[in-house]
């Protein structure tokens, strides 16, 4: 069952993902990179060779300083005036959620049952590591590799991925084939569901949790292709679209997050904005590019705001 026969996992098969797609110890007991280990110097050089026009396109949403159902704790930004000469900006934000573009560190989620996270490391008191490990500052050198845009709405001939029609792993393989792309080890997989278009055209208000998005079956595709990280706009498809129990006892579906972070060791960049890069890729007729993403160096941070870039 799986990619080969184009079927989603049963509840039992999904539970087995915790072992089937577990990378604990694969790169050593003290590993801090997880699947970023797939990005070799050769992969970085190959990504640099993809640059043709020299354009840089942001894949980040603007920092949201307005409160709303999906943003109960908005970012705040103050600019000092008067005697400061407007040279004293202050900025603060809650990193995670469904609004700000951010990257999740490997200590962000526990394994099933809690107590431990990536690579069998322990929490002293959830959700913080007992030791300085799995935190965002270990990725201070950034992520530089080949990015591939999987433009699912374009492949489907729709404006966006609709509720009830989640993105499956075998569909990502279909999109790659239709775009003339061969997945390579170290790829930054960028899955466009058309989140902002969805909200614009449906008039729907964004809430905590994704209205549509990616099914747990995509985990197998990410593992089998040795992807280095996942970047997406809509996140995990909602519970009704997954068809299997939520792995954590909360109302927000985390089927993909739950396997990728603590078991597979894969960084996730949430809440991207792919509209500009999707339009430019369509104009150029190419879907791969140099991908650059640099987290802030926050010691002990469970994540960081980021501005992922596509260098075309």
mmCIF file of C-alpha atoms in Angstrom:
data_model
loop_
_atom_site.group_PDB
_atom_site.id
_atom_site.type_symbol
_atom_site.label_atom_id
_atom_site.label_comp_id
_atom_site.label_asym_id
_atom_site.label_seq_id
_atom_site.Cartn_x
_atom_site.Cartn_y
_atom_site.Cartn_z
ATOM 1 C CA UNK A 1 0.000 0.000 0.000
ATOM 2 C CA UNK A 2 1.306 3.479 -0.752
ATOM 3 C CA UNK A 3 2.822 5.393 -3.649
ATOM 4 C CA UNK A 4 3.102 2.367 -5.904
ATOM 5 C CA UNK A 5 -0.621 1.595 -5.861
ATOM 6 C CA UNK A 6 -1.741 5.218 -5.253
ATOM 7 C CA UNK A 7 -3.566 4.544 -1.999
ATOM 8 C CA UNK A 8 -3.495 6.599 1.212
ATOM 9 C CA UNK A 9 -2.272 4.909 4.374
ATOM 10 C CA UNK A 10 -4.656 3.193 6.717
ATOM 11 C CA UNK A 11 -4.504 4.125 10.384
ATOM 12 C CA UNK A 12 -2.280 1.072 11.001
ATOM 13 C CA UNK A 13 0.034 1.928 8.108
ATOM 14 C CA UNK A 14 0.315 5.525 9.269
ATOM 15 C CA UNK A 15 1.207 4.361 12.781
ATOM 16 C CA UNK A 16 3.983 2.271 11.203
ATOM 17 C CA UNK A 17 5.412 5.438 9.598
ATOM 18 C CA UNK A 18 7.032 6.162 12.973
ATOM 19 C CA UNK A 19 9.415 3.296 12.325
ATOM 20 C CA UNK A 20 9.310 3.035 8.538
ATOM 21 C CA UNK A 21 10.410 6.634 7.962
ATOM 22 C CA UNK A 22 12.477 7.122 11.104
ATOM 23 C CA UNK A 23 15.993 8.486 10.545
ATOM 24 C CA UNK A 24 17.220 8.276 14.145
ATOM 25 C CA UNK A 25 20.915 7.416 14.155
ATOM 26 C CA UNK A 26 21.176 7.541 10.356
ATOM 27 C CA UNK A 27 23.722 10.367 10.528
ATOM 28 C CA UNK A 28 25.023 9.662 14.014
ATOM 29 C CA UNK A 29 23.702 10.012 17.542
ATOM 30 C CA UNK A 30 24.676 13.693 17.778
ATOM 31 C CA UNK A 31 23.294 14.792 14.419
ATOM 32 C CA UNK A 32 21.714 18.274 14.290
ATOM 33 C CA UNK A 33 20.928 18.519 10.564
ATOM 34 C CA UNK A 34 18.465 15.717 9.947
ATOM 35 C CA UNK A 35 17.522 15.515 6.268
ATOM 36 C CA UNK A 36 19.609 18.604 5.550
ATOM 37 C CA UNK A 37 22.406 16.020 5.392
ATOM 38 C CA UNK A 38 21.071 15.231 1.911
ATOM 39 C CA UNK A 39 22.381 18.630 0.766
ATOM 40 C CA UNK A 40 25.937 17.855 -0.266
ATOM 41 C CA UNK A 41 28.476 20.366 -1.634
ATOM 42 C CA UNK A 42 27.767 18.845 -5.041
ATOM 43 C CA UNK A 43 24.040 19.512 -4.583
ATOM 44 C CA UNK A 44 24.768 23.158 -3.730
ATOM 45 C CA UNK A 45 26.988 23.599 -6.781
ATOM 46 C CA UNK A 46 24.338 22.027 -8.992
ATOM 47 C CA UNK A 47 21.739 24.404 -7.539
ATOM 48 C CA UNK A 48 23.954 27.400 -8.277
ATOM 49 C CA UNK A 49 24.236 26.232 -11.890
ATOM 50 C CA UNK A 50 20.427 26.514 -12.214
ATOM 51 C CA UNK A 51 20.568 30.303 -12.011
ATOM 52 C CA UNK A 52 19.794 31.669 -15.479
ATOM 53 C CA UNK A 53 18.107 35.074 -15.251
ATOM 54 C CA UNK A 54 19.628 36.037 -11.902
ATOM 55 C CA UNK A 55 16.229 37.080 -10.507
ATOM 56 C CA UNK A 56 15.506 36.618 -6.817
ATOM 57 C CA UNK A 57 11.856 36.012 -5.870
ATOM 58 C CA UNK A 58 10.654 35.981 -2.269
ATOM 59 C CA UNK A 59 8.440 33.136 -1.100
ATOM 60 C CA UNK A 60 7.505 34.773 2.205
ATOM 61 C CA UNK A 61 4.277 36.326 3.386
ATOM 62 C CA UNK A 62 4.545 39.762 5.043
ATOM 63 C CA UNK A 63 4.857 39.702 8.819
ATOM 64 C CA UNK A 64 1.298 40.075 10.131
ATOM 65 C CA UNK A 65 0.878 42.669 12.898
ATOM 66 C CA UNK A 66 -2.933 42.465 12.965
ATOM 67 C CA UNK A 67 -4.887 40.219 15.299
ATOM 68 C CA UNK A 68 -7.348 37.718 13.837
ATOM 69 C CA UNK A 69 -8.742 34.195 14.296
ATOM 70 C CA UNK A 70 -5.550 32.667 12.873
ATOM 71 C CA UNK A 71 -3.273 35.237 14.500
ATOM 72 C CA UNK A 72 -4.328 35.650 18.140
ATOM 73 C CA UNK A 73 -0.849 36.859 19.079
ATOM 74 C CA UNK A 74 0.154 39.217 16.242
ATOM 75 C CA UNK A 75 3.688 40.382 15.688
ATOM 76 C CA UNK A 76 4.513 43.848 16.929
ATOM 77 C CA UNK A 77 6.763 46.395 15.275
ATOM 78 C CA UNK A 78 7.492 49.824 16.724
ATOM 79 C CA UNK A 79 9.715 52.486 15.225
ATOM 80 C CA UNK A 80 11.269 54.988 17.581
ATOM 81 C CA UNK A 81 10.756 58.592 16.468
ATOM 82 C CA UNK A 82 11.639 62.018 17.786
ATOM 83 C CA UNK A 83 15.153 62.121 19.177
ATOM 84 C CA UNK A 84 15.832 58.551 18.007
ATOM 85 C CA UNK A 85 15.908 59.682 14.402
ATOM 86 C CA UNK A 86 13.765 56.653 13.490
ATOM 87 C CA UNK A 87 16.761 54.437 14.125
ATOM 88 C CA UNK A 88 15.342 52.349 16.951
ATOM 89 C CA UNK A 89 13.039 49.720 15.497
ATOM 90 C CA UNK A 90 11.607 47.125 17.861
ATOM 91 C CA UNK A 91 10.195 43.855 16.552
ATOM 92 C CA UNK A 92 8.785 40.780 18.270
ATOM 93 C CA UNK A 93 6.606 37.847 17.279
ATOM 94 C CA UNK A 94 5.360 34.395 18.134
ATOM 95 C CA UNK A 95 7.111 32.289 15.502
ATOM 96 C CA UNK A 96 4.744 29.361 14.943
ATOM 97 C CA UNK A 97 1.170 29.199 13.698
ATOM 98 C CA UNK A 98 -0.703 29.649 10.430
ATOM 99 C CA UNK A 99 0.140 33.210 9.413
ATOM 100 C CA UNK A 100 3.846 34.040 9.657
ATOM 101 C CA UNK A 101 6.346 32.406 7.287
ATOM 102 C CA UNK A 102 8.654 30.461 9.575
ATOM 103 C CA UNK A 103 10.816 27.356 9.855
ATOM 104 C CA UNK A 104 10.289 24.637 12.460
ATOM 105 C CA UNK A 105 13.335 23.325 14.304
ATOM 106 C CA UNK A 106 13.602 19.607 15.023
ATOM 107 C CA UNK A 107 12.720 20.105 18.705
ATOM 108 C CA UNK A 108 9.386 21.706 17.835
ATOM 109 C CA UNK A 109 7.282 18.539 18.214
ATOM 110 C CA UNK A 110 7.590 15.465 20.443
ATOM 111 C CA UNK A 111 7.273 11.863 19.366
ATOM 112 C CA UNK A 112 4.095 9.950 20.038
ATOM 113 C CA UNK A 113 3.653 9.854 23.788
ATOM 114 C CA UNK A 114 5.937 12.852 24.350
ATOM 115 C CA UNK A 115 9.144 12.927 26.355
ATOM 116 C CA UNK A 116 11.466 12.654 23.363
ATOM 117 C CA UNK A 117 12.007 14.296 19.997
ATOM 118 C CA UNK A 118 14.349 14.037 16.993
ATOM 119 C CA UNK A 119 17.127 11.440 17.194
ATOM 120 C CA UNK A 120 15.911 10.017 20.517
ATOM 121 C CA UNK A 121 16.731 13.196 22.434
ATOM 122 C CA UNK A 122 14.892 13.953 25.654
ATOM 123 C CA UNK A 123 12.747 16.839 26.782
ATOM 124 C CA UNK A 124 13.497 18.042 30.299
ATOM 125 C CA UNK A 125 9.983 19.364 30.562
ATOM 126 C CA UNK A 126 7.994 19.483 27.308
ATOM 127 C CA UNK A 127 8.395 21.213 25.058
ATOM 128 C CA UNK A 128 12.037 22.229 25.680
ATOM 129 C CA UNK A 129 15.092 19.980 25.157
ATOM 130 C CA UNK A 130 16.951 18.715 28.209
ATOM 131 C CA UNK A 131 20.195 19.624 26.451
ATOM 132 C CA UNK A 132 21.109 22.179 23.814
ATOM 133 C CA UNK A 133 20.141 20.085 20.819
ATOM 134 C CA UNK A 134 17.601 20.132 17.991
ATOM 135 C CA UNK A 135 17.306 23.930 18.111
ATOM 136 C CA UNK A 136 17.273 26.407 15.260
ATOM 137 C CA UNK A 137 20.762 27.844 15.861
ATOM 138 C CA UNK A 138 22.315 24.658 14.490
ATOM 139 C CA UNK A 139 21.097 25.769 11.043
ATOM 140 C CA UNK A 140 22.861 29.124 11.136
ATOM 141 C CA UNK A 141 24.599 28.339 7.820
ATOM 142 C CA UNK A 142 21.245 28.308 6.075
ATOM 143 C CA UNK A 143 19.675 26.021 3.496
ATOM 144 C CA UNK A 144 21.059 26.380 -0.029
ATOM 145 C CA UNK A 145 20.005 23.720 -2.513
ATOM 146 C CA UNK A 146 17.796 23.048 -5.511
ATOM 147 C CA UNK A 147 14.205 24.093 -4.942
ATOM 148 C CA UNK A 148 11.385 22.497 -6.931
ATOM 149 C CA UNK A 149 7.942 24.082 -7.099
ATOM 150 C CA UNK A 150 5.156 21.504 -7.184
ATOM 151 C CA UNK A 151 2.363 23.719 -8.508
ATOM 152 C CA UNK A 152 -0.599 21.493 -7.719
ATOM 153 C CA UNK A 153 -3.421 23.885 -8.767
ATOM 154 C CA UNK A 154 -1.746 24.470 -12.130
ATOM 155 C CA UNK A 155 -1.408 20.710 -12.622
ATOM 156 C CA UNK A 156 -5.082 20.230 -11.747
ATOM 157 C CA UNK A 157 -6.242 23.159 -13.858
ATOM 158 C CA UNK A 158 -7.791 24.848 -10.811
ATOM 159 C CA UNK A 159 -7.184 28.038 -8.867
ATOM 160 C CA UNK A 160 -6.389 26.295 -5.602
ATOM 161 C CA UNK A 161 -6.484 22.991 -3.749
ATOM 162 C CA UNK A 162 -10.025 22.729 -2.431
ATOM 163 C CA UNK A 163 -11.207 21.198 0.841
ATOM 164 C CA UNK A 164 -11.881 17.511 0.374
ATOM 165 C CA UNK A 165 -9.215 17.177 -2.338
ATOM 166 C CA UNK A 166 -5.887 16.904 -0.503
ATOM 167 C CA UNK A 167 -2.483 16.666 -2.156
ATOM 168 C CA UNK A 168 -1.309 13.042 -2.124
ATOM 169 C CA UNK A 169 2.211 11.708 -2.469
ATOM 170 C CA UNK A 170 1.606 10.072 -5.849
ATOM 171 C CA UNK A 171 0.205 13.342 -7.173
ATOM 172 C CA UNK A 172 3.516 15.028 -6.362
ATOM 173 C CA UNK A 173 5.198 12.404 -8.543
ATOM 174 C CA UNK A 174 2.650 13.159 -11.274
ATOM 175 C CA UNK A 175 3.316 16.904 -10.995
ATOM 176 C CA UNK A 176 7.071 16.346 -11.253
ATOM 177 C CA UNK A 177 6.616 14.238 -14.392
ATOM 178 C CA UNK A 178 4.258 16.793 -15.968
ATOM 179 C CA UNK A 179 6.740 19.587 -15.249
ATOM 180 C CA UNK A 180 9.666 17.592 -16.613
ATOM 181 C CA UNK A 181 11.354 17.437 -13.219
ATOM 182 C CA UNK A 182 13.241 14.472 -11.786
ATOM 183 C CA UNK A 183 13.361 14.628 -7.973
ATOM 184 C CA UNK A 184 16.912 14.624 -6.641
ATOM 185 C CA UNK A 185 18.404 13.998 -3.199
ATOM 186 C CA UNK A 186 18.658 17.281 -1.300
ATOM 187 C CA UNK A 187 15.726 18.999 -3.037
ATOM 188 C CA UNK A 188 13.738 21.621 -1.167
ATOM 189 C CA UNK A 189 10.218 20.471 -2.010
ATOM 190 C CA UNK A 190 7.873 23.468 -2.387
ATOM 191 C CA UNK A 191 4.201 22.440 -2.494
ATOM 192 C CA UNK A 192 1.848 25.137 -3.723
ATOM 193 C CA UNK A 193 -1.817 24.668 -2.833
ATOM 194 C CA UNK A 194 -2.812 28.257 -3.628
ATOM 195 C CA UNK A 195 -3.631 29.311 -0.071
ATOM 196 C CA UNK A 196 -3.885 33.058 -0.604
ATOM 197 C CA UNK A 197 -5.862 32.591 -3.825
ATOM 198 C CA UNK A 198 -8.257 30.351 -1.910
ATOM 199 C CA UNK A 199 -8.960 33.012 0.707
ATOM 200 C CA UNK A 200 -9.290 35.731 -1.925
ATOM 201 C CA UNK A 201 -11.701 33.847 -4.182
ATOM 202 C CA UNK A 202 -13.815 32.154 -1.525
ATOM 203 C CA UNK A 203 -13.973 35.081 0.872
ATOM 204 C CA UNK A 204 -13.193 32.611 3.637
ATOM 205 C CA UNK A 205 -11.527 33.857 6.796
ATOM 206 C CA UNK A 206 -8.339 32.146 7.818
ATOM 207 C CA UNK A 207 -8.541 30.232 11.087
ATOM 208 C CA UNK A 208 -6.219 28.089 13.158
ATOM 209 C CA UNK A 209 -5.499 25.106 10.956
ATOM 210 C CA UNK A 210 -5.464 24.718 7.191
ATOM 211 C CA UNK A 211 -8.717 24.736 5.216
ATOM 212 C CA UNK A 212 -7.127 22.354 2.679
ATOM 213 C CA UNK A 213 -3.629 21.048 2.076
ATOM 214 C CA UNK A 214 -1.310 18.062 2.060
ATOM 215 C CA UNK A 215 -2.190 14.489 2.982
ATOM 216 C CA UNK A 216 -0.057 12.191 5.120
ATOM 217 C CA UNK A 217 0.631 10.101 2.007
ATOM 218 C CA UNK A 218 3.080 12.820 0.897
ATOM 219 C CA UNK A 219 5.430 11.680 3.655
ATOM 220 C CA UNK A 220 6.392 8.599 1.644
ATOM 221 C CA UNK A 221 7.243 10.733 -1.397
ATOM 222 C CA UNK A 222 9.457 13.042 0.681
ATOM 223 C CA UNK A 223 11.264 10.081 2.242
ATOM 224 C CA UNK A 224 11.734 8.059 -0.935
ATOM 225 C CA UNK A 225 13.114 11.040 -2.890
ATOM 226 C CA UNK A 226 15.563 12.061 -0.113
ATOM 227 C CA UNK A 227 14.145 15.572 0.069
ATOM 228 C CA UNK A 228 15.993 17.945 2.404
ATOM 229 C CA UNK A 229 13.076 20.100 3.554
ATOM 230 C CA UNK A 230 9.429 20.891 2.926
ATOM 231 C CA UNK A 231 8.084 24.366 2.147
ATOM 232 C CA UNK A 232 4.314 24.826 1.736
ATOM 233 C CA UNK A 233 1.511 27.389 1.896
ATOM 234 C CA UNK A 234 -1.451 25.351 3.156
ATOM 235 C CA UNK A 235 -0.056 22.893 5.690
ATOM 236 C CA UNK A 236 -1.446 19.506 6.762
ATOM 237 C CA UNK A 237 -4.829 18.844 5.188
ATOM 238 C CA UNK A 238 -7.629 19.024 7.781
ATOM 239 C CA UNK A 239 -8.705 16.009 9.784
ATOM 240 C CA UNK A 240 -11.716 15.208 7.586
ATOM 241 C CA UNK A 241 -9.444 15.060 4.512
ATOM 242 C CA UNK A 242 -6.869 12.780 6.160
ATOM 243 C CA UNK A 243 -9.246 9.913 6.884
ATOM 244 C CA UNK A 244 -7.080 8.655 9.746
ATOM 245 C CA UNK A 245 -6.915 9.736 13.399
ATOM 246 C CA UNK A 246 -4.934 12.806 14.326
ATOM 247 C CA UNK A 247 -1.612 11.643 15.838
ATOM 248 C CA UNK A 248 -1.840 14.251 18.603
ATOM 249 C CA UNK A 249 -4.843 14.899 20.871
ATOM 250 C CA UNK A 250 -5.561 18.369 19.476
ATOM 251 C CA UNK A 251 -8.053 19.718 16.972
ATOM 252 C CA UNK A 252 -5.403 20.946 14.499
ATOM 253 C CA UNK A 253 -4.341 18.228 12.038
ATOM 254 C CA UNK A 254 -0.601 17.517 12.256
ATOM 255 C CA UNK A 255 -0.299 14.257 10.324
ATOM 256 C CA UNK A 256 2.648 15.415 8.192
ATOM 257 C CA UNK A 257 4.336 17.507 10.878
ATOM 258 C CA UNK A 258 4.195 14.606 13.336
ATOM 259 C CA UNK A 259 6.330 12.300 11.196
ATOM 260 C CA UNK A 260 8.618 14.807 9.476
ATOM 261 C CA UNK A 261 9.967 16.668 12.512
ATOM 262 C CA UNK A 262 10.529 14.180 15.339
ATOM 263 C CA UNK A 263 10.995 10.979 13.314
ATOM 264 C CA UNK A 264 12.327 11.862 9.878
ATOM 265 C CA UNK A 265 14.253 14.952 10.987
ATOM 266 C CA UNK A 266 12.982 17.159 8.161
ATOM 267 C CA UNK A 267 12.755 20.963 8.497
ATOM 268 C CA UNK A 268 9.383 22.464 7.584
ATOM 269 C CA UNK A 269 8.891 26.004 6.295
ATOM 270 C CA UNK A 270 5.268 26.927 6.957
ATOM 271 C CA UNK A 271 2.970 29.562 5.412
ATOM 272 C CA UNK A 272 4.956 30.378 2.286
ATOM 273 C CA UNK A 273 3.649 32.643 -0.470
ATOM 274 C CA UNK A 274 4.244 31.010 -3.860
ATOM 275 C CA UNK A 275 2.137 33.280 -6.054
ATOM 276 C CA UNK A 276 4.972 35.413 -7.459
ATOM 277 C CA UNK A 277 7.365 32.520 -8.023
ATOM 278 C CA UNK A 278 4.603 30.356 -9.550
ATOM 279 C CA UNK A 279 3.781 33.081 -12.057
ATOM 280 C CA UNK A 280 7.436 33.569 -12.973
ATOM 281 C CA UNK A 281 8.116 29.841 -13.256
ATOM 282 C CA UNK A 282 5.151 29.506 -15.611
ATOM 283 C CA UNK A 283 6.500 32.358 -17.755
ATOM 284 C CA UNK A 284 9.947 30.786 -17.910
ATOM 285 C CA UNK A 285 8.620 27.244 -18.372
ATOM 286 C CA UNK A 286 10.839 25.853 -15.602
ATOM 287 C CA UNK A 287 10.089 24.726 -12.079
ATOM 288 C CA UNK A 288 13.450 24.323 -10.398
ATOM 289 C CA UNK A 289 15.750 27.025 -9.059
ATOM 290 C CA UNK A 290 18.368 27.762 -6.459
ATOM 291 C CA UNK A 291 16.662 27.778 -3.070
ATOM 292 C CA UNK A 292 18.025 29.914 -0.239
ATOM 293 C CA UNK A 293 16.614 30.062 3.293
ATOM 294 C CA UNK A 294 18.515 31.422 6.316
ATOM 295 C CA UNK A 295 17.037 31.175 9.838
ATOM 296 C CA UNK A 296 17.944 33.707 12.506
ATOM 297 C CA UNK A 297 20.559 32.490 14.965
ATOM 298 C CA UNK A 298 18.333 32.098 18.034
ATOM 299 C CA UNK A 299 20.015 29.966 20.689
ATOM 300 C CA UNK A 300 17.563 27.371 21.964
ATOM 301 C CA UNK A 301 14.936 28.564 19.457
ATOM 302 C CA UNK A 302 12.230 26.121 18.360
ATOM 303 C CA UNK A 303 11.947 27.950 15.040
ATOM 304 C CA UNK A 304 12.640 31.219 13.261
ATOM 305 C CA UNK A 305 10.933 33.655 10.916
ATOM 306 C CA UNK A 306 12.386 33.223 7.429
ATOM 307 C CA UNK A 307 12.212 34.683 3.931
ATOM 308 C CA UNK A 308 12.872 31.749 1.553
ATOM 309 C CA UNK A 309 14.124 32.864 -1.860
ATOM 310 C CA UNK A 310 13.977 31.372 -5.326
ATOM 311 C CA UNK A 311 16.984 32.437 -7.410
ATOM 312 C CA UNK A 312 16.008 31.985 -11.037
#
